[in-house]
Short mmCIF file of C-alpha atoms in Angstrom, two decimals:
data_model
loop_
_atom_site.label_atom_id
_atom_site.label_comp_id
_atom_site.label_asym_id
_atom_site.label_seq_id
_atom_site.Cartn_x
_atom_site.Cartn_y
_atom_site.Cartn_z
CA UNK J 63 65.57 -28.82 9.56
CA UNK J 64 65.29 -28.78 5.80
CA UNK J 65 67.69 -26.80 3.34
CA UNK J 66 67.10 -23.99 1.56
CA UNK J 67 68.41 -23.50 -2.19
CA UNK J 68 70.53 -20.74 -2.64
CA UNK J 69 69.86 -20.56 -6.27
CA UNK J 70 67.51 -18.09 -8.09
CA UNK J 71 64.06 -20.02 -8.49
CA UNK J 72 63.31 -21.04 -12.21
CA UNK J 73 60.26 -18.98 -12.91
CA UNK J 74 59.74 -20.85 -16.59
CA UNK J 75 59.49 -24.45 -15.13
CA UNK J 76 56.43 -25.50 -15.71
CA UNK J 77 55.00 -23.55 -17.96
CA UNK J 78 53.67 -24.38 -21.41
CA UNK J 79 55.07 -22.47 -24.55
CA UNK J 80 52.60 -21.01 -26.76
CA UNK J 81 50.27 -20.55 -23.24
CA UNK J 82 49.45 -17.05 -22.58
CA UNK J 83 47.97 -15.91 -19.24
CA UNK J 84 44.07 -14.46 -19.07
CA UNK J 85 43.04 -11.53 -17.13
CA UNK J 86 40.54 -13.20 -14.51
CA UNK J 87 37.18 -13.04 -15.03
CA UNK J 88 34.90 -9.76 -14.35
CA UNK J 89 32.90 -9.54 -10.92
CA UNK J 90 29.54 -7.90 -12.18
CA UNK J 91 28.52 -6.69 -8.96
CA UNK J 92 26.06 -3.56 -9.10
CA UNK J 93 26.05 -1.38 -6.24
CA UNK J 94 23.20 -2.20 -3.39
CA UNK J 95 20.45 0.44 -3.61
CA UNK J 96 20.00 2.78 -1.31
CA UNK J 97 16.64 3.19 0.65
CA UNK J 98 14.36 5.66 -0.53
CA UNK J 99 13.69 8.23 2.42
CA UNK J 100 10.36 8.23 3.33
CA UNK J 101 8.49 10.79 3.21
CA UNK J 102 5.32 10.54 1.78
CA UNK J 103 3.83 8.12 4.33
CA UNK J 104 4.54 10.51 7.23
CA UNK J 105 2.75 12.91 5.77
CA UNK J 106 -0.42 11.08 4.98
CA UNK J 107 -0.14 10.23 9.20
CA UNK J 108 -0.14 14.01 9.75
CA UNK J 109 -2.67 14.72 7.43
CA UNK J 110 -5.15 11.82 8.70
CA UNK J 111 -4.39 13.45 12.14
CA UNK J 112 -5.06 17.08 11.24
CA UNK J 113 -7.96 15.98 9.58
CA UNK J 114 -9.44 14.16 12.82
CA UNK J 115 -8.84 16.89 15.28
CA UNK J 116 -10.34 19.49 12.28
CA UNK J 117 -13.59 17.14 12.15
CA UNK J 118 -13.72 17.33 16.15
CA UNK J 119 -13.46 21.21 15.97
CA UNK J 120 -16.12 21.19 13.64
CA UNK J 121 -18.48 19.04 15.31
CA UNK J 122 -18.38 20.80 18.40
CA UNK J 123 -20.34 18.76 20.92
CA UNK J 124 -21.18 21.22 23.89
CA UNK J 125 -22.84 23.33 21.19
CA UNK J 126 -24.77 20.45 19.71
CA UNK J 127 -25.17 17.78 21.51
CA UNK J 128 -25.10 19.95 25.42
CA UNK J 129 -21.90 20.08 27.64
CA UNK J 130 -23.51 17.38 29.98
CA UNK J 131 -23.27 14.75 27.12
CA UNK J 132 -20.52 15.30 25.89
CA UNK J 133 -17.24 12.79 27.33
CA UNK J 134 -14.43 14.36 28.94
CA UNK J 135 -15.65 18.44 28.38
CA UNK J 136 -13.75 19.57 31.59
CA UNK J 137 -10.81 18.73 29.39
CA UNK J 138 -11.34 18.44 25.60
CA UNK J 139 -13.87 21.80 25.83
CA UNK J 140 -14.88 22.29 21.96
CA UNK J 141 -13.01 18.71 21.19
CA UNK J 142 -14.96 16.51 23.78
CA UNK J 143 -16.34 13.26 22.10
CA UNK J 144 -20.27 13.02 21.55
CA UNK J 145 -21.63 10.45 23.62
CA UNK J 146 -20.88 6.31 24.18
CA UNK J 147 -24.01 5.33 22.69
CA UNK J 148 -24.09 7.71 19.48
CA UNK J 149 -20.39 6.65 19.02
CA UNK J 150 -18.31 4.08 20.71
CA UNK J 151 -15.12 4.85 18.83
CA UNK J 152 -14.55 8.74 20.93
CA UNK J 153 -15.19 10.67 17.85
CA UNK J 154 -17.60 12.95 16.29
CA UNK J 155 -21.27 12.93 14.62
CA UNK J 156 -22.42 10.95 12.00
CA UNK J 157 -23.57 14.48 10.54
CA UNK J 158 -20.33 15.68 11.15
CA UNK J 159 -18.57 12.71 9.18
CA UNK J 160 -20.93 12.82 6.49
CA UNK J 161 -20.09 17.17 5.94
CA UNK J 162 -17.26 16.20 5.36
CA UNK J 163 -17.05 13.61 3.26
CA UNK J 164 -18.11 10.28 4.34
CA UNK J 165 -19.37 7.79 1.44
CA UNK J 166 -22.71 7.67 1.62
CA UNK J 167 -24.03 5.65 -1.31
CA UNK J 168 -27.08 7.59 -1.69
CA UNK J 169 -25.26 11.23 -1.99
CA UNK J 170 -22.51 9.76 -4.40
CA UNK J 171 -25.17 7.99 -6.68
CA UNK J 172 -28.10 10.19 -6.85
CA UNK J 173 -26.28 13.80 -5.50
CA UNK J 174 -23.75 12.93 -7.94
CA UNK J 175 -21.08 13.01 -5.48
CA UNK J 176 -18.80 10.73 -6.71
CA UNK J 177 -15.66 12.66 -4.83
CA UNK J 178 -16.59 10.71 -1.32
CA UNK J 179 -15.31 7.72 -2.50
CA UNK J 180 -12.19 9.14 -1.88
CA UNK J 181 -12.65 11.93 0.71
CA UNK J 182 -13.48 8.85 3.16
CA UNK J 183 -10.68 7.71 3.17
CA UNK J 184 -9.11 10.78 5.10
CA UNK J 185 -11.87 10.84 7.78
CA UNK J 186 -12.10 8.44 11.02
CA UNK J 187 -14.99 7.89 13.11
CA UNK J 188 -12.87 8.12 16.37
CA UNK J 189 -9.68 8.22 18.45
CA UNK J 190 -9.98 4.01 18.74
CA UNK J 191 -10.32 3.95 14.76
CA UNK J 192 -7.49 6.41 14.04
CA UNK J 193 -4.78 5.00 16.14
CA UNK J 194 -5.52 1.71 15.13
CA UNK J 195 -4.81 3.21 11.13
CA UNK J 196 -2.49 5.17 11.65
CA UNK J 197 -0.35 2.40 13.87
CA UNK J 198 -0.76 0.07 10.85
CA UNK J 199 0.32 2.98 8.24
CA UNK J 200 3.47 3.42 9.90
CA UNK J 201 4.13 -0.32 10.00
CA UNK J 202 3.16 -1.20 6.35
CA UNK J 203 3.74 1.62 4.41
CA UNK J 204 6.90 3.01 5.59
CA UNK J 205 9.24 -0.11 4.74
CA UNK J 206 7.22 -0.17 1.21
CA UNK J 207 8.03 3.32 1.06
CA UNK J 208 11.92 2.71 1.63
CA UNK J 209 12.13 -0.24 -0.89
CA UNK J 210 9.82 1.49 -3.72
CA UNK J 211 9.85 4.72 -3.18
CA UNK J 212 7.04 7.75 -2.85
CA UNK J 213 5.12 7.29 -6.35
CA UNK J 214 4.72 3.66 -6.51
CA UNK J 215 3.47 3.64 -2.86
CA UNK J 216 1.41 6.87 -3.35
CA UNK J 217 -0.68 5.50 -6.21
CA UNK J 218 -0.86 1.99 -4.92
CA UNK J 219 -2.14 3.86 -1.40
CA UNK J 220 -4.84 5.93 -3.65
CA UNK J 221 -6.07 3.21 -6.32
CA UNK J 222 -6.42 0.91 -3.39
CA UNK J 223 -8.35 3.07 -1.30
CA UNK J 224 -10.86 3.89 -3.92
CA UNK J 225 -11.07 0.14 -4.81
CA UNK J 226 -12.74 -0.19 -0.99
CA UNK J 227 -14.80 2.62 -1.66
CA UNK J 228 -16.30 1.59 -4.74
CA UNK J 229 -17.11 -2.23 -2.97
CA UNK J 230 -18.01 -0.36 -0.16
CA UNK J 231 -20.56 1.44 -1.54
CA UNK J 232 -22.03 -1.32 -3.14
CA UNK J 233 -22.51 -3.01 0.20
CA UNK J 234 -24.07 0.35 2.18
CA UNK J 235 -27.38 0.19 3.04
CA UNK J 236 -30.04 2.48 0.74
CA UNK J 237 -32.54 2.55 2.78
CA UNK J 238 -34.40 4.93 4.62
CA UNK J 239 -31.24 4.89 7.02
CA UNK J 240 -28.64 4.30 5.07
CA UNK J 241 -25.26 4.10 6.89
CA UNK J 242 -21.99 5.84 6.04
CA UNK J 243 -18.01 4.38 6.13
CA UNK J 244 -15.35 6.03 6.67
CA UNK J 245 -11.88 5.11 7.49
CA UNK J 246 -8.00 4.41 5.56
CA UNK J 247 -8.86 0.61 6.03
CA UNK J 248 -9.10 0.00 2.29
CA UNK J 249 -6.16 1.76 1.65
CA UNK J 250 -3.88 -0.01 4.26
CA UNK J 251 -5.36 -3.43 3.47
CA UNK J 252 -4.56 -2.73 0.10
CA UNK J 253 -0.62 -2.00 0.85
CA UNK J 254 -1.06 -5.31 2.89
CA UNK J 255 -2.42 -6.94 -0.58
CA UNK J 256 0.76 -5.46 -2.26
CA UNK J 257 2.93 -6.85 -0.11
CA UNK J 258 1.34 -10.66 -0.76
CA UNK J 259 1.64 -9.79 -4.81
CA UNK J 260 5.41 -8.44 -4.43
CA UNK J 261 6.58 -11.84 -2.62
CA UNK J 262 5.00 -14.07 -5.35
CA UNK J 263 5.87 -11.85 -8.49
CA UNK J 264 9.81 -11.52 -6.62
CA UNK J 265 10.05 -14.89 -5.81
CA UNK J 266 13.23 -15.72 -7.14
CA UNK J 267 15.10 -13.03 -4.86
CA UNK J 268 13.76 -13.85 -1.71
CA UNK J 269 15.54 -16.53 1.01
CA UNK J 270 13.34 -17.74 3.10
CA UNK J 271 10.41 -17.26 0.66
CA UNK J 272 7.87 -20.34 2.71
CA UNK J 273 8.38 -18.57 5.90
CA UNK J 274 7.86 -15.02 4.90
CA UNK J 275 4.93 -16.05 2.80
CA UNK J 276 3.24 -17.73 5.90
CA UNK J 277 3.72 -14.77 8.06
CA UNK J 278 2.18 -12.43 5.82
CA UNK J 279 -0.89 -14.62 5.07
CA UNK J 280 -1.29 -14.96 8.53
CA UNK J 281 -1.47 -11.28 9.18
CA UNK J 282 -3.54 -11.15 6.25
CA UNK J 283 -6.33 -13.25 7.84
CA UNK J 284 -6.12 -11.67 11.24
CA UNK J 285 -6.78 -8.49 9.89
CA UNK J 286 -9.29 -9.45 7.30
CA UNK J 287 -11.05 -11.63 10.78
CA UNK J 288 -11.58 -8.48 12.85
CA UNK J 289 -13.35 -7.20 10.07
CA UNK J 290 -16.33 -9.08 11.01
CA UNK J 291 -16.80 -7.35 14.29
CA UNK J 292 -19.78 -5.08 14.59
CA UNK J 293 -20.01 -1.67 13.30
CA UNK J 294 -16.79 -2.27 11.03
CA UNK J 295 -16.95 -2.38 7.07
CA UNK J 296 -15.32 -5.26 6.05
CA UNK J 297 -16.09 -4.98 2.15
CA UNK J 298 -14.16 -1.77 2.46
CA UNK J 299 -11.28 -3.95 3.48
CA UNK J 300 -11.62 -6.92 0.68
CA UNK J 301 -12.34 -4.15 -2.14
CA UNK J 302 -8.86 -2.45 -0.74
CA UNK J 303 -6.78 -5.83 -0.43
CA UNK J 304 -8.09 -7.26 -3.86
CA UNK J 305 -7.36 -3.64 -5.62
CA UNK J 306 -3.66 -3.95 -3.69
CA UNK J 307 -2.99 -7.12 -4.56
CA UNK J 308 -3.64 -6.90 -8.50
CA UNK J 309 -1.58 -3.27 -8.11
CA UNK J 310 1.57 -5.00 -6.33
CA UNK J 311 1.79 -7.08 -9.75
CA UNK J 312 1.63 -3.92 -11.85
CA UNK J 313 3.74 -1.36 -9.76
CA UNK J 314 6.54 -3.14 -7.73
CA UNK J 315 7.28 -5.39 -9.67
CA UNK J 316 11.55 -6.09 -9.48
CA UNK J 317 14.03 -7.62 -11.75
CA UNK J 318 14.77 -11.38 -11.03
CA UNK J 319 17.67 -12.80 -9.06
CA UNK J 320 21.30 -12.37 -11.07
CA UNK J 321 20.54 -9.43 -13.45
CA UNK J 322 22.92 -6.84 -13.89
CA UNK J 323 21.99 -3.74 -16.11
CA UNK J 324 24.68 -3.27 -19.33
CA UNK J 325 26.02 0.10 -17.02
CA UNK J 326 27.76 -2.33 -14.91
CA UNK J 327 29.16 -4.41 -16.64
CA UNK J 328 32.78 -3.17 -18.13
CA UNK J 329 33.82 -2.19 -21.17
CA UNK J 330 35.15 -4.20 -24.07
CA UNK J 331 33.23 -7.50 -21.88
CA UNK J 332 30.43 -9.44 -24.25
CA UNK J 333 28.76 -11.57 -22.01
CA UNK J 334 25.34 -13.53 -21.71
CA UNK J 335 23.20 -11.35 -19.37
CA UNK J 336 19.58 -12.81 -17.63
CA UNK J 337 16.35 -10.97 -19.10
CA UNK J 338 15.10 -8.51 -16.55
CA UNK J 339 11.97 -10.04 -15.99
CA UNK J 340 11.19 -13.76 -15.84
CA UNK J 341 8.20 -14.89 -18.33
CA UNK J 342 5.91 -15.41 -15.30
CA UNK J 343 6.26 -11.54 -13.95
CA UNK J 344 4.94 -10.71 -17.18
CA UNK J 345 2.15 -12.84 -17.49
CA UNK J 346 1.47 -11.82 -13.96
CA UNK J 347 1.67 -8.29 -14.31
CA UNK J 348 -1.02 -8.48 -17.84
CA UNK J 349 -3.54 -10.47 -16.16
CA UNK J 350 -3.25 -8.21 -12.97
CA UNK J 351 -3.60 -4.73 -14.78
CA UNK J 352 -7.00 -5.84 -16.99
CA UNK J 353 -8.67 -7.50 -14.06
CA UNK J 354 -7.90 -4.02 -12.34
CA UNK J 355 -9.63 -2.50 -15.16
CA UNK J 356 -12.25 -4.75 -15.85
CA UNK J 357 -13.14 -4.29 -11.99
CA UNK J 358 -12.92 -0.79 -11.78
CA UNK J 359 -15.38 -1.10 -14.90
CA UNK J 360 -18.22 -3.56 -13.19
CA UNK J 361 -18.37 -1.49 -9.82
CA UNK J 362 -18.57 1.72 -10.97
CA UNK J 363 -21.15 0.32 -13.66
CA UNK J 364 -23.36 -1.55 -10.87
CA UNK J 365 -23.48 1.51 -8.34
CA UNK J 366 -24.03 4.44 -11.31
CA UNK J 367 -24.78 2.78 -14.78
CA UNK J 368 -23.81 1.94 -17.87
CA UNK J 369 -23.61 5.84 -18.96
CA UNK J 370 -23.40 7.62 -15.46
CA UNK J 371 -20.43 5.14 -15.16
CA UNK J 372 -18.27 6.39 -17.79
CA UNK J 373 -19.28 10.58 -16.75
CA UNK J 374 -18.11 9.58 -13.34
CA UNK J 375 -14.92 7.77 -14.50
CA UNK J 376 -14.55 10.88 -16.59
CA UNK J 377 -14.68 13.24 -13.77
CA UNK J 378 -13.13 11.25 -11.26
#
C-alpha cells in the first residue's frame, strides 16, 4: 500500500514565473441546418394528377370514341381510357392532349404558340406515363427540396423543363403528321442533371464522393437508356438533363468544407477564415450560366428565327 502525504499540495511547483495561462482556443462550430420542409414538390404531384384525371374528363371516350371501345367503361364511365391501339399508355386522345397543351412544333412555330413548351410539361399521355413521373418526382425532388429549399428547386424544375421542350421541338416531326410530346420527363431528368452538377461543384464536403458519384451516373444512364424505347421522346430527356446540369452549377451551389460565416465566430476573436467558395465553383458556376444562355439563344433561334426568337423570348 503506498502513503499518502498529509501535507497541503504545492500548487506553484512547476510553474514558470512570468507564464500566464491562455483561455483555450474557440470551437467555431455553426449550428447544422435544418431541412427545408417540402412543400413545393408535393404540390406539383397533385397538380400533375389533377391535371391527368381533368384531361380524362375532358376527353370523354364513350362520347367520342363509342362505349364499346373504350377500356374498362363499366368502371371508369366518362374516365375510361380510349383504346390499346390509339394509346398504349391508358390515357386520353392525341386531340385531347394537344387542346390542352401538348408541344406541337407546328402550332408553337407558325400559330405562334410558344406557351406549349411549357404547358407539356403538366400533361401525360397515360396512367403508365404518370406513375412512372410522378414515382421519380417524389424520389428526386423531394430530398433536393429538403437540402435547397422551394425556389432553387422550383426554378431549376421550370428552366429544365423548358430546356426539353425547346430540344424537343426541334426533334418533332413537321410533316404532314407531325407528332406531339408531352410529359415532366425533361423536368425530372433535369433535377437528375442537378444532382450530377451539385456532387462535382460540392466536392470537397462530400465522404464517399467515388461511390456516390458512380451511383448517380449509373442511374443517369439507365434512365437516359429507356429513353430509346418506342413511342418515348428521348431529346426531351437530354434537353432537360443538359439544362439541369448547367443549372445545378448556378443554383445549388454550397460553401466548401470548413467555412464558418463571421456570425459564428465570437467576439473580440481575429482569425483566418476559408473563402466561401473555392476558385473552381466559380469558374464552374460562369461557364455554366453563359452556356445556359448561349443555348437557350441557338434553340429558340433554330425553331423561330433570328427575330421571332427574341419576340418569343420576350413574351415567354
Amino acid at each position: 500500500m503506498g502513503k499518502w502525504s498529509t501535507s497541503p499540495p504545492d500548487i506553484e511547483k512547476g510553474r514558470q514565473k512570468g507564464r500566464t495561462s491562455q483561455p483555450p482556443p474557440p470551437h467555431y462550430c455553426p449550428p447544422t441546418a435544418k431541412p427545408w420542409f417540402p412543400w413545393l414538390v408535393p404540390l406539383i404531384f397533385v397538380a400533375n394528377i389533377a391535371m391527368f384525371v381533368y384531361s380524362m374528363y375532358l376527353n370523354n371516350c364513350p362520347s367520342t370514341t363509342g362505349a364499346d371501345q373504350c377500356l374498362f367503361y363499366p368502371s371508369l364511365k366518362r374516365f375510361s381510357f380510349q383504346p390499346f391501339r390509339e394509346n398504349p399508355l391508358l390515357g386520353p386522345s392525341t386531340t385531347t392532349l394537344k387542346r390542352l397543351g401538348a408541344l406541337d412544333r407546328k402550332l408553337v412555330v407558325e400559330n405562334g404558340q410558344g406557351w406549349r413548351l411549357l404547358s407539356c410539361m403538366w400533361l401525360h399521355a397515360g396512367v403508365i406515363h404518370l406513375l412512372a413521373n410522378m414515382l421519380s418526382l417524389l424520389f428526386i425532388g423531394i430530398r433536393l427540396e429538403q437540402e435547397f429549399g422551394f425556389l432553387r428547386i422550383g426554378i431549376l424544375y421550370v428552366l429544365a423543363g423548358f430546356g426539353g421542350s425547346l430540344l424537343s421541338s426541334l426533334s418533332l416531326s413537321p410533316s404532314d403528321r407531325p407528332t406531339i410530346s408531352v410529359g415532366a420527363s425533361g423536368a425530372l431528368f433535369g433535377l437528375l442533371g442537378a444532382m450530377l452538377s451539385e456532387l462535382l461543384t460540392n466536392w470537397t464536403i462530400y465522404a464517399n464522393k467515388c461511390a456516390a458519384l458512380l451511383t448517380l451516373v449509373l442511374i443517369i444512364v439507365l434512365n437516359l437508356a429507356f429513353g430509346f424505347l418506342p413511342h418515348v421522346d428521348n431529346s426531351a430527356h437530354i434537353g432537360g438533363f443538359i439544362a439541369g446540369f448547367l443549372l445545378g452549377f448556378i443554383l445549388l451551389i454550397r460553401p466548401q468544407f470548413g467555412y464558418v460565416s463571421s456570425k459564428y465566430i465570437p467576439a473580440g476573436y481575429d482569425v483566418i477564415r476559408k473563402p466561401k467558395h473555392k476558385c473552381y465553383q466559380y469558374v464552374l458556376w460562369f461557364t455554366a450560366l453563359l452556356a445556359l444562355i448561349l443555348g437557350y439563344a441557338f434553340c429558340l433561334v433554330k425553331l423561330f428565327g433570328t427575330v421571332q426568337a427574341i419576340k418569343r423570348s420576350i413574351s415567354l
